[in-house]
PDB file of C-alpha atoms and ligand atoms in Angstrom:
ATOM      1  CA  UNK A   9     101.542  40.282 -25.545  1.00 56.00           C
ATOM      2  CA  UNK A  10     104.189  37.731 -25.568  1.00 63.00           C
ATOM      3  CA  UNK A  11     107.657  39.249 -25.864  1.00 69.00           C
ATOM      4  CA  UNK A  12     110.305  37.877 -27.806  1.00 80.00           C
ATOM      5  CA  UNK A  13     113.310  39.280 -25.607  1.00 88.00           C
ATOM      6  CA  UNK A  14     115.585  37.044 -24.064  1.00 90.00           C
ATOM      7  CA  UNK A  15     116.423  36.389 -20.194  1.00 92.00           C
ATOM      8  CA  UNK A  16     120.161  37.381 -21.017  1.00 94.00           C
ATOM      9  CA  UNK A  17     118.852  40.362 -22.919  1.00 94.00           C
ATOM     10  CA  UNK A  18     116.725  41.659 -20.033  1.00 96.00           C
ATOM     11  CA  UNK A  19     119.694  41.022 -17.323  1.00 97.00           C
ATOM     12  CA  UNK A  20     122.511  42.364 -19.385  1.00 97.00           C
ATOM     13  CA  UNK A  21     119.915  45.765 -20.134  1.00 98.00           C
ATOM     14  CA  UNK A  22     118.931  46.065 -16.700  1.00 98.00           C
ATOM     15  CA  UNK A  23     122.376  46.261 -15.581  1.00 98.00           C
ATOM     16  CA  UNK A  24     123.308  48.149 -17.832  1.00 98.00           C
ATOM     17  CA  UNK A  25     120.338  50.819 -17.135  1.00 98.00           C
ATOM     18  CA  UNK A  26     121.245  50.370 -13.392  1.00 98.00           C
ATOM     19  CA  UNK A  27     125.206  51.163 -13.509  1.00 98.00           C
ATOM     20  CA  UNK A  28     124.170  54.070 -15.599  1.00 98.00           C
ATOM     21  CA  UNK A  29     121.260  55.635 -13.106  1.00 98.00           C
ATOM     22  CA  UNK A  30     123.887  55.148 -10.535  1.00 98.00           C
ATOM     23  CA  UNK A  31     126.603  57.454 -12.626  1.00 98.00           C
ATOM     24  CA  UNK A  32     123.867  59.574 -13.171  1.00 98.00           C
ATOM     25  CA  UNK A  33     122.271  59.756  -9.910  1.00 98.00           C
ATOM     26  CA  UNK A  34     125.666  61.219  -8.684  1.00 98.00           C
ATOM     27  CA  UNK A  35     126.184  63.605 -10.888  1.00 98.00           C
ATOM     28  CA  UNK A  36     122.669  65.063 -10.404  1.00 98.00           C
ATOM     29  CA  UNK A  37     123.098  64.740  -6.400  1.00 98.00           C
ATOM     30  CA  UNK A  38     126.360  66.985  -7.485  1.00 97.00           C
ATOM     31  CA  UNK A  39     124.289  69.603  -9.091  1.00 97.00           C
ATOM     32  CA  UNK A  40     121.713  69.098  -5.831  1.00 98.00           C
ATOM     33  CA  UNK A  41     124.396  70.505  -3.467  1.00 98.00           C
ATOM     34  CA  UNK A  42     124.891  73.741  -5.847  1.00 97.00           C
ATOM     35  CA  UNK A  43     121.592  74.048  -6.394  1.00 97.00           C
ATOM     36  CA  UNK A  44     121.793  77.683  -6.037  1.00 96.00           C
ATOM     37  CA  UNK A  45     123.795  78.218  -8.460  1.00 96.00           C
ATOM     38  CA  UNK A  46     121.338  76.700 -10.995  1.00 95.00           C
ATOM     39  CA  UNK A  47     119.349  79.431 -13.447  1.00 93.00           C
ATOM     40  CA  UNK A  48     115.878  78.024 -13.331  1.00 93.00           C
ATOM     41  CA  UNK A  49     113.866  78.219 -16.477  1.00 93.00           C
ATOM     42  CA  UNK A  50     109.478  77.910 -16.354  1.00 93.00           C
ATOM     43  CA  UNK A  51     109.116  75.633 -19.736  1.00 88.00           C
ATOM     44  CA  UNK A  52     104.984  75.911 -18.240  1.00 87.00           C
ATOM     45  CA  UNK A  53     102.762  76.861 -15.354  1.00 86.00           C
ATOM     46  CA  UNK A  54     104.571  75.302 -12.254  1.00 88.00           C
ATOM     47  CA  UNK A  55     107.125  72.823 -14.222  1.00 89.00           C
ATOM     48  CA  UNK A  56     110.909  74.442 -13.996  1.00 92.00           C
ATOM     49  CA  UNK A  57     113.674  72.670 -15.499  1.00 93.00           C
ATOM     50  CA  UNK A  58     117.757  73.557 -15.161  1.00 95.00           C
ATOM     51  CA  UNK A  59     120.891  72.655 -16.598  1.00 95.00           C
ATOM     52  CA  UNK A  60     120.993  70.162 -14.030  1.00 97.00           C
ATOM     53  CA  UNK A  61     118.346  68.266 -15.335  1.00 97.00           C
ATOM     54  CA  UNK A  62     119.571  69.120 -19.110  1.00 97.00           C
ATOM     55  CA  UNK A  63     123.458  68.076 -18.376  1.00 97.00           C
ATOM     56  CA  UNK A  64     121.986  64.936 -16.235  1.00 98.00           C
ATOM     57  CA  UNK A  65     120.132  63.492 -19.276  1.00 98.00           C
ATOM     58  CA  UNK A  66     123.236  64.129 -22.147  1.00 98.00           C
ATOM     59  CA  UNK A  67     125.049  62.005 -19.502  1.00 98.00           C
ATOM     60  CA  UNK A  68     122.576  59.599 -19.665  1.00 98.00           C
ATOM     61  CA  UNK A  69     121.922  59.446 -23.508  1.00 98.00           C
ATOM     62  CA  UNK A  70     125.675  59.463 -23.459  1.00 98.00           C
ATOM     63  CA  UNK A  71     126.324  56.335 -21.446  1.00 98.00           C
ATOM     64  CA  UNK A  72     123.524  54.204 -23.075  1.00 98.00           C
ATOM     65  CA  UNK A  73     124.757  55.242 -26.337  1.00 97.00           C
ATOM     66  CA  UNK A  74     128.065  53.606 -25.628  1.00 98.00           C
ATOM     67  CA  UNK A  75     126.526  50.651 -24.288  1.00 98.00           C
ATOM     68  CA  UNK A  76     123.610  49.895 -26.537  1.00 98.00           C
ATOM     69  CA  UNK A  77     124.446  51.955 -29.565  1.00 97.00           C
ATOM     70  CA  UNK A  78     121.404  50.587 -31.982  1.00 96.00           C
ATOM     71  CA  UNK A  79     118.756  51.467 -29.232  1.00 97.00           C
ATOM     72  CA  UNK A  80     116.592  54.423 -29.564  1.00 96.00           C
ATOM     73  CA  UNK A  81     116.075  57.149 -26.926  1.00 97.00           C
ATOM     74  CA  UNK A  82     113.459  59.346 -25.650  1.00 97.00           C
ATOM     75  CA  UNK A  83     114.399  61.679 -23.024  1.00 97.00           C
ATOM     76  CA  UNK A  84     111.988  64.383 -20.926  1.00 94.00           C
ATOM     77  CA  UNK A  85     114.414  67.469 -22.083  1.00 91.00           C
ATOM     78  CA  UNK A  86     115.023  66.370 -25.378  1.00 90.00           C
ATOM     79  CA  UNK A  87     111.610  65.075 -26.233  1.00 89.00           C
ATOM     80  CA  UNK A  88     110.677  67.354 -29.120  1.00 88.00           C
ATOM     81  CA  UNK A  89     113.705  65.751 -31.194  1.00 89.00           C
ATOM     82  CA  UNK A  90     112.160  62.187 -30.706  1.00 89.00           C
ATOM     83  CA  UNK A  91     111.895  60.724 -33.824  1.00 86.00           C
ATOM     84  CA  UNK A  92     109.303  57.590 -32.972  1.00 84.00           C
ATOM     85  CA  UNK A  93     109.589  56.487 -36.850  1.00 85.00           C
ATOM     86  CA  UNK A  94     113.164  55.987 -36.888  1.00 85.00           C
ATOM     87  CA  UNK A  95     112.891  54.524 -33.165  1.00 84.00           C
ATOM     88  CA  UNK A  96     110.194  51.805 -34.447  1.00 85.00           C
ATOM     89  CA  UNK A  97     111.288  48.182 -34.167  1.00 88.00           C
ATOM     90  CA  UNK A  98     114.173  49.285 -31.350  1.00 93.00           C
ATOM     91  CA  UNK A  99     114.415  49.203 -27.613  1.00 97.00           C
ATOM     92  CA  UNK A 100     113.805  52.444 -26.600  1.00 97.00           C
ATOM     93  CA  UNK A 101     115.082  53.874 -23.617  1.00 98.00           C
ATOM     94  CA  UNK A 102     112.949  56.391 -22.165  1.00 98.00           C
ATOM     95  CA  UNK A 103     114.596  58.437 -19.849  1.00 98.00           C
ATOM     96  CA  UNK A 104     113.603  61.270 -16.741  1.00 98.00           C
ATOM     97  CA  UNK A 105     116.791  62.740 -15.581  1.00 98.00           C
ATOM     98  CA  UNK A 106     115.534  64.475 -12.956  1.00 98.00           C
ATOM     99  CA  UNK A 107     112.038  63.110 -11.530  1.00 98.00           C
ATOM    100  CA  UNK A 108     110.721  65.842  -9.257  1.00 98.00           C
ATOM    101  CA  UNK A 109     112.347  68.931 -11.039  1.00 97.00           C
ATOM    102  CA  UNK A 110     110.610  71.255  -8.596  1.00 97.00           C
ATOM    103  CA  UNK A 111     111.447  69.409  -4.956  1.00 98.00           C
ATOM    104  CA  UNK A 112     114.888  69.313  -6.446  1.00 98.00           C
ATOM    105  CA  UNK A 113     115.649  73.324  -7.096  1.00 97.00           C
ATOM    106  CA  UNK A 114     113.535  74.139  -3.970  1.00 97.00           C
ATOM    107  CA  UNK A 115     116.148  71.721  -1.904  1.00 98.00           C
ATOM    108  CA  UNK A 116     113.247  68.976  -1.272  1.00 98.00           C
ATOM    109  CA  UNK A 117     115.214  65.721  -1.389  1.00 98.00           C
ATOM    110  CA  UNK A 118     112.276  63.631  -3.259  1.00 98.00           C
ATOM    111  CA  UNK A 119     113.567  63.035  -6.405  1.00 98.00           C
ATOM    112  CA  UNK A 120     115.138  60.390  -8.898  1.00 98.00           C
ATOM    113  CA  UNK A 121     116.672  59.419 -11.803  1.00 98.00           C
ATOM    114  CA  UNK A 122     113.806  57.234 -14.136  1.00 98.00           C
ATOM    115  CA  UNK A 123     115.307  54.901 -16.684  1.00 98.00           C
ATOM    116  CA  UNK A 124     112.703  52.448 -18.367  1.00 98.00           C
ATOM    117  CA  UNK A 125     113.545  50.589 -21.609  1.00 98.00           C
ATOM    118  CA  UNK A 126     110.367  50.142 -23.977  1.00 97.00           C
ATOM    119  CA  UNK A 127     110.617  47.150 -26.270  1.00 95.00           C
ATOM    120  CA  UNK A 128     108.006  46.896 -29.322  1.00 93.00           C
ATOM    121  CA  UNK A 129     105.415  49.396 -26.980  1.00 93.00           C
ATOM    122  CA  UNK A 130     106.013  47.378 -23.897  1.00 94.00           C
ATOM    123  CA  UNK A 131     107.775  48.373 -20.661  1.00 96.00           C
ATOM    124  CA  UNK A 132     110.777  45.489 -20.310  1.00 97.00           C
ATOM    125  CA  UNK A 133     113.157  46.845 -17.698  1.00 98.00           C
ATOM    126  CA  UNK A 134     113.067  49.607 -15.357  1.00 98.00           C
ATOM    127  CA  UNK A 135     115.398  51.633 -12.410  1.00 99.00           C
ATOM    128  CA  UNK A 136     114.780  54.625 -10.555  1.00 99.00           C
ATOM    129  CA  UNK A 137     117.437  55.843  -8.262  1.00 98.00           C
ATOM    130  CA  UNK A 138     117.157  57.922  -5.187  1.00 98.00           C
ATOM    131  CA  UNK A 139     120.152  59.441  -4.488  1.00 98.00           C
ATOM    132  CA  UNK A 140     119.185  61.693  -1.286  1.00 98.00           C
ATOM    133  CA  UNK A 141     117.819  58.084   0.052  1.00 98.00           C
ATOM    134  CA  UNK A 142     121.166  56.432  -1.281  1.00 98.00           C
ATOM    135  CA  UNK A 143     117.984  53.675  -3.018  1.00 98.00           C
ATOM    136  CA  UNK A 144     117.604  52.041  -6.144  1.00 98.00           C
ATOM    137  CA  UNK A 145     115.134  50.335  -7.549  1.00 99.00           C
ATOM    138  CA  UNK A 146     114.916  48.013 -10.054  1.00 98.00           C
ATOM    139  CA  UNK A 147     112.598  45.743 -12.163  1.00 98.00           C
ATOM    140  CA  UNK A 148     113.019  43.212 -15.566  1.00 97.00           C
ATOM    141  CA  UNK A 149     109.931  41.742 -16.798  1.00 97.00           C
ATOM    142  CA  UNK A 150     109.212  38.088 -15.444  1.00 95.00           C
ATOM    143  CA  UNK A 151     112.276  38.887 -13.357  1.00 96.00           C
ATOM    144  CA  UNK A 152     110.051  40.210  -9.537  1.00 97.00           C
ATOM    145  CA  UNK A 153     111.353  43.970  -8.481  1.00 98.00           C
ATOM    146  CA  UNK A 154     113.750  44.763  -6.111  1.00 98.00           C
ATOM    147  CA  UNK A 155     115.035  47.846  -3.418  1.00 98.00           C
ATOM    148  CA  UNK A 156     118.642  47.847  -3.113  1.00 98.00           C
ATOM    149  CA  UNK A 157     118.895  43.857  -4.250  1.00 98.00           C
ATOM    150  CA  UNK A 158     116.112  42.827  -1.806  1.00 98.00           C
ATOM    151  CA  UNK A 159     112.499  41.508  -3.150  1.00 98.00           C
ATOM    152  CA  UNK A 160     109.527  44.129  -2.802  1.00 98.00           C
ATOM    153  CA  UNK A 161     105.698  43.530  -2.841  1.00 98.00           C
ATOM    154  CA  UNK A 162     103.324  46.109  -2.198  1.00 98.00           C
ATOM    155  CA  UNK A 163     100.664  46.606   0.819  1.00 98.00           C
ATOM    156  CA  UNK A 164      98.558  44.450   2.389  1.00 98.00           C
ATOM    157  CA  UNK A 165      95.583  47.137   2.515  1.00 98.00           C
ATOM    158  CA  UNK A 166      92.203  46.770   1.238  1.00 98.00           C
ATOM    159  CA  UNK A 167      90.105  49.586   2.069  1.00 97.00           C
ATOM    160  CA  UNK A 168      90.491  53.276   1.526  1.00 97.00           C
ATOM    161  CA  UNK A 169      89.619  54.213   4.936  1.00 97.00           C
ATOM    162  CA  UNK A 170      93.257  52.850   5.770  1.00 98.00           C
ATOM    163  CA  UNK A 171      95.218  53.716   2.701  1.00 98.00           C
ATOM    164  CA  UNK A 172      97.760  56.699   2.208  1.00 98.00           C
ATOM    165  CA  UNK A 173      97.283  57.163  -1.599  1.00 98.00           C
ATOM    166  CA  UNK A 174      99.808  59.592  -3.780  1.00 98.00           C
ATOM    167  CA  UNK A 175      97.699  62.586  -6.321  1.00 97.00           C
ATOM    168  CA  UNK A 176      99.670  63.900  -8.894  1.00 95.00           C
ATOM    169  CA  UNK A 177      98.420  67.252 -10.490  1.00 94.00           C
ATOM    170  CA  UNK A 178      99.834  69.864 -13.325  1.00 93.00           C
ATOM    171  CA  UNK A 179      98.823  72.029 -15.341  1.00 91.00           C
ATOM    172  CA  UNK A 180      98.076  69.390 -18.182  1.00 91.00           C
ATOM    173  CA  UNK A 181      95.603  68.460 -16.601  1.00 90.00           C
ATOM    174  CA  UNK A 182      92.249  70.121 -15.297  1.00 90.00           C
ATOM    175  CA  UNK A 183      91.945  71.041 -11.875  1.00 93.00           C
ATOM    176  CA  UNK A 184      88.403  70.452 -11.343  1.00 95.00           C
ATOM    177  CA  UNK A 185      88.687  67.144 -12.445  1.00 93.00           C
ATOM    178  CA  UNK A 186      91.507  66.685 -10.116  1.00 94.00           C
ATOM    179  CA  UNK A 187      89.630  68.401  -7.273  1.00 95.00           C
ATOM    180  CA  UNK A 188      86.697  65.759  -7.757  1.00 95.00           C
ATOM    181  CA  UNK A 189      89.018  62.920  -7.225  1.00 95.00           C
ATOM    182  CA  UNK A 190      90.916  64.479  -4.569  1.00 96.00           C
ATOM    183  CA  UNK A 191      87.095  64.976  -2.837  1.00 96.00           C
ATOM    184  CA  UNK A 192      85.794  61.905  -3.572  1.00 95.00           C
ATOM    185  CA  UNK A 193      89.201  59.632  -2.141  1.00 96.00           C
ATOM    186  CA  UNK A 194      89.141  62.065   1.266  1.00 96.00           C
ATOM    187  CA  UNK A 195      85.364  61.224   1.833  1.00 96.00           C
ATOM    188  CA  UNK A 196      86.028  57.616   1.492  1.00 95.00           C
ATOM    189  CA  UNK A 197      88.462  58.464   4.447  1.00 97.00           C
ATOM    190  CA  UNK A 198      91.994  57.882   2.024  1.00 98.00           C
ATOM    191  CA  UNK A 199      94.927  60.144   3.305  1.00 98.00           C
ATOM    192  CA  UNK A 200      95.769  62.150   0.089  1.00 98.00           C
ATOM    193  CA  UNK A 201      99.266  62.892  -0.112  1.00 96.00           C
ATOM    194  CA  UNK A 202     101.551  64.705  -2.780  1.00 95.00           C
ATOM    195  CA  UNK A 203     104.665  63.926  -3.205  1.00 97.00           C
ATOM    196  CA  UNK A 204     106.187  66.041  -6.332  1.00 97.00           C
ATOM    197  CA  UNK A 205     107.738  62.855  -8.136  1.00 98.00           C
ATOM    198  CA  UNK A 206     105.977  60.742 -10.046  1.00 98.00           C
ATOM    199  CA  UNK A 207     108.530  57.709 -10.250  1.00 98.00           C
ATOM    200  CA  UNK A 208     109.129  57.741  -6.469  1.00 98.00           C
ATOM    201  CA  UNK A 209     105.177  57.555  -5.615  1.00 98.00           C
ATOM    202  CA  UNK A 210     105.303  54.596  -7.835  1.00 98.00           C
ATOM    203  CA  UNK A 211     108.794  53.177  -6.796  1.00 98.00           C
ATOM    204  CA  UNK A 212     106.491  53.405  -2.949  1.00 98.00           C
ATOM    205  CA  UNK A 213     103.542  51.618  -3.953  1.00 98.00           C
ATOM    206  CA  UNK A 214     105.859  49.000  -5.053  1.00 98.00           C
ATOM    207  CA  UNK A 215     107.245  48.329  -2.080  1.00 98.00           C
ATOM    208  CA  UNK A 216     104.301  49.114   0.228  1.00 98.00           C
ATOM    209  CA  UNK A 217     104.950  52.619   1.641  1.00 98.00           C
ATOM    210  CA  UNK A 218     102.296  54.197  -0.202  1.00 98.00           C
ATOM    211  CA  UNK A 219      98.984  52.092  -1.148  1.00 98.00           C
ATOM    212  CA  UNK A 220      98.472  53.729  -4.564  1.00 98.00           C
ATOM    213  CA  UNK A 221      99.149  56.719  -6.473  1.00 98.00           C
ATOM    214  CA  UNK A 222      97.264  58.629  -9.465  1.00 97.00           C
ATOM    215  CA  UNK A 223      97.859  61.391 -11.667  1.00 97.00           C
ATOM    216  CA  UNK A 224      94.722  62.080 -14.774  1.00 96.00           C
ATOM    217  CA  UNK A 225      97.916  63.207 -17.069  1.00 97.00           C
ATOM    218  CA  UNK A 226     101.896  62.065 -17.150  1.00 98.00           C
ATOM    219  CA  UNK A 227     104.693  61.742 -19.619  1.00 98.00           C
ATOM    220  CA  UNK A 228     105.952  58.330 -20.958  1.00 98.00           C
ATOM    221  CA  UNK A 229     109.588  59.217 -19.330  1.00 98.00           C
ATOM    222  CA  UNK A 230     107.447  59.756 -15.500  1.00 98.00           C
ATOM    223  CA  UNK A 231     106.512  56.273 -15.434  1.00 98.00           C
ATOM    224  CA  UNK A 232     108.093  53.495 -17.902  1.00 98.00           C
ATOM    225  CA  UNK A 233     110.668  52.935 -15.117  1.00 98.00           C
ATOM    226  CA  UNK A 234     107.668  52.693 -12.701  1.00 98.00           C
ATOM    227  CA  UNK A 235     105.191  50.753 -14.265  1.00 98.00           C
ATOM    228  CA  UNK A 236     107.631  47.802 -14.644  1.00 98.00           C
ATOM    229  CA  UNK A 237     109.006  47.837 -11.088  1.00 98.00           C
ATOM    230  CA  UNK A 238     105.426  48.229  -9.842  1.00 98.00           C
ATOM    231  CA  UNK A 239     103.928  45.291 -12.043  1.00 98.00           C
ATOM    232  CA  UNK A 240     107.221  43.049 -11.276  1.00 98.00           C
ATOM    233  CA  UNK A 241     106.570  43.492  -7.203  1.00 98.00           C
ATOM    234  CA  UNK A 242     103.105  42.887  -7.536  1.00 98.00           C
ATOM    235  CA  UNK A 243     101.056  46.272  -7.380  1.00 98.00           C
ATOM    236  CA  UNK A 244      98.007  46.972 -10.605  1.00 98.00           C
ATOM    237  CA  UNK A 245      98.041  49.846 -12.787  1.00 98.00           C
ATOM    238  CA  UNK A 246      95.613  50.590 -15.841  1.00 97.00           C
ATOM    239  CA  UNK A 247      96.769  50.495 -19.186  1.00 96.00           C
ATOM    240  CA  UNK A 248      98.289  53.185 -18.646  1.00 97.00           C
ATOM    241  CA  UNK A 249     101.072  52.351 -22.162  1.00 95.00           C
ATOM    242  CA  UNK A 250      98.004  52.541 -24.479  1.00 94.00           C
ATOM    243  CA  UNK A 251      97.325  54.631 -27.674  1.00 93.00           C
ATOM    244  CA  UNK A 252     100.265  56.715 -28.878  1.00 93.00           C
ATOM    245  CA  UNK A 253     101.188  56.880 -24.667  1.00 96.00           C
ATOM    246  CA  UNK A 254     105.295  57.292 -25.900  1.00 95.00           C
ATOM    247  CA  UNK A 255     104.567  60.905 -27.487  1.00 94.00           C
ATOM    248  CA  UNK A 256     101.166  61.504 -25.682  1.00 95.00           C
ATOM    249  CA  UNK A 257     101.108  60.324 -21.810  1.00 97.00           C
ATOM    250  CA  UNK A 258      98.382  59.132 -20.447  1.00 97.00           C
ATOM    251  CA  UNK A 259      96.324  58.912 -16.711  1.00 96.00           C
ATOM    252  CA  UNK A 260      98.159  56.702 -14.418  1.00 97.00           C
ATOM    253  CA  UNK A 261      95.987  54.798 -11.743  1.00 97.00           C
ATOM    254  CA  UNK A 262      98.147  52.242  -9.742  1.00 98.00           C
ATOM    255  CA  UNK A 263      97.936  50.675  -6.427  1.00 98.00           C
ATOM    256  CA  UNK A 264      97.858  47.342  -4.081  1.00 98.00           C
ATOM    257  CA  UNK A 265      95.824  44.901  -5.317  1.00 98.00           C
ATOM    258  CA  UNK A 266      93.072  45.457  -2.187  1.00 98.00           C
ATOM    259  CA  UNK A 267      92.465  49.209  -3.074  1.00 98.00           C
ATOM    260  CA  UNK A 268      93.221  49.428  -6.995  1.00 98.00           C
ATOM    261  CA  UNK A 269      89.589  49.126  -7.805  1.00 96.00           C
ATOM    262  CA  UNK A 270      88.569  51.561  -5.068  1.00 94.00           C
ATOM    263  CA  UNK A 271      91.073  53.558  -6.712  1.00 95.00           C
ATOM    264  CA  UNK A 272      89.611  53.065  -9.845  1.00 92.00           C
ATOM    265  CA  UNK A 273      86.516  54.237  -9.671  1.00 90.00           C
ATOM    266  CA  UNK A 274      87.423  57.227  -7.743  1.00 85.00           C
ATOM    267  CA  UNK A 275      89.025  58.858 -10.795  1.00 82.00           C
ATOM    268  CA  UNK A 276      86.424  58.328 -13.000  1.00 77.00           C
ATOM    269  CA  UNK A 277      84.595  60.641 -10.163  1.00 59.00           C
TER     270      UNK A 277
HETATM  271  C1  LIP B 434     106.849  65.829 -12.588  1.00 96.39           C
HETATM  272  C2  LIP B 434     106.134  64.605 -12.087  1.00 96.39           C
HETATM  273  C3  LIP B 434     104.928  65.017 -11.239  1.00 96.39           C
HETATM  274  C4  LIP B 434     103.989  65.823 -12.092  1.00 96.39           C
HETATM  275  C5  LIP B 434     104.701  67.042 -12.634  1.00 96.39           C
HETATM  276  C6  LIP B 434     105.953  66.678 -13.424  1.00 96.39           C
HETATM  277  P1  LIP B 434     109.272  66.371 -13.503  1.00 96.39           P
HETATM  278  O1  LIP B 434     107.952  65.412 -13.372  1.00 96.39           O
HETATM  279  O2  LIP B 434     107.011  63.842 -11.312  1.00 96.39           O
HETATM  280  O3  LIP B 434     104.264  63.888 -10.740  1.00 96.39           O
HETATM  281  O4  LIP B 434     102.889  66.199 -11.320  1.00 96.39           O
HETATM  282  O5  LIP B 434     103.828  67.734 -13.489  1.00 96.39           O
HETATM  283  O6  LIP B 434     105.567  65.968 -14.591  1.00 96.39           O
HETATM  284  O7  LIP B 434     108.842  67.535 -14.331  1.00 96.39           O
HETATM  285  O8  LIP B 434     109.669  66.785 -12.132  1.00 96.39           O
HETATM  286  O9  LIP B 434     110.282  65.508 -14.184  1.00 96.39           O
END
């Protein structure tokens, strides 16, 4: 669809969504370093969540507010007050404080800060920090992706027998469908990897360290930051931001161009 934002709109959003990842990226590398400290709360089977994550995201709703006070905002730890009627017609940013809640309390440092902005159902403008790897990355729409300021494209690899490929799993989804794929990409001779973050899988197909990455079920706040960077350097995903996909989710399938199909058909296994 062809969007009516502006070139200065996207640039003065994106820098806006990138000064405030950074603030907030600090802050949550802050609460990294007292993890311990942290009371961890189980909102299901296997996904935690702490104040960190909670205090992270009020800084971020906070600091968007004050720059872009008529835009909407959908955040993962506030979701349930989302109100998607009184958001219609507005950029909405849509916001994971903490991407990889679990590496981050068990002192794994892959995580990130996910800020996408969705304009009239579309993805526009994306950033996901990672502070442990002091890298951000960043994507407008018609505007090419970038790590820390420098162009990114993904791989160069076209067959499965030579791609490392990212598999999400929780429990929203169902595990024998997730053990089929997971069968069917190792006997095609992929090397299955998990990673625990959604938006850094994708921020690494982007820029070629991982040659795709799928999950059958994630949240609108996992990937709106992702799917833009990813599109913007160059990598395919499904339509993933069909349907009601803001309040719902949907199955992510993304990847280099030389594998996506592969890919593809592997999790309709
Ligand atoms: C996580 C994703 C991960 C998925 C988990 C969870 P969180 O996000 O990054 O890919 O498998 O279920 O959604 O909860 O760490 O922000």
């Amino acid at each position: 669809m062809t969007s009516t934002v502006t070139k200065e709109e996207r640039k003065r959003w994106l820098d806006g969504a990138i000064d405030v990842a950074r603030i907030a990226g600090a802050r949550a590398d802050h609460w990294y370093a007292k993890r311990g400290d942290l009371v961890v709360e189980e909102k299901g089977a296997q996904d935690y969540v702490s104040m960190a994550d909670k205090k992270t995201e009020e800084l971020i709703r906070e600091e968007l507010k004050a720059r872009f006070p008529d835009h909407g905002f959908l955040g993962e730890e506030s979701a349930s007050s989302f109100d998607a009627q009184a958001s219609a017609g507005k950029p909405i940013w849509v916001v994971d404080p903490i991407d990889g809640t679990t590496n981050f309390l068990r002192g794994v440092p892959l995580w990130a800060v996910s800020i996408g902005l969705v304009v009239d159902n579309e993805p526009e403008v994306g950033v996901i920090v990672c502070p442990r790897q002091d890298e951000v990355f960043a994507a407008a729409r018609g505007e090419g992706a970038t790590l820390d300021n420098r162009k990114i494209q993904p791989s160069k690899t076209t067959s499965l027998a030579k791609a490392q490929i990212g598999l999400g799993s929780s429990g929203r989804t169902s595990m024998d469908h997730v053990i089929a794929v997971q069968t069917q990409l190792t006997r095609q001779g992929a090397d299955v990897r998990r990673f625990g973050s959604a938006c850094v899988q994708m921020a690494y197909v982007a820029c070629g360290r991982l040659d795709g990455y799928l999950e059958l079920h994630l949240n609108a706040w996992d990937v709106a930051a992702g799917l833009v960077i990813m599109r913007e350097a160059g990598a395919m995903t499904n339509d993933y931001a069909r349907g009601n996909w803001l309040v719902d989710g949907n199955a992510l399938v993304c990847g280099a161009p030389g594998v996506f199909t592969d890919l593809g058909r592997a999790t309709s296994a």
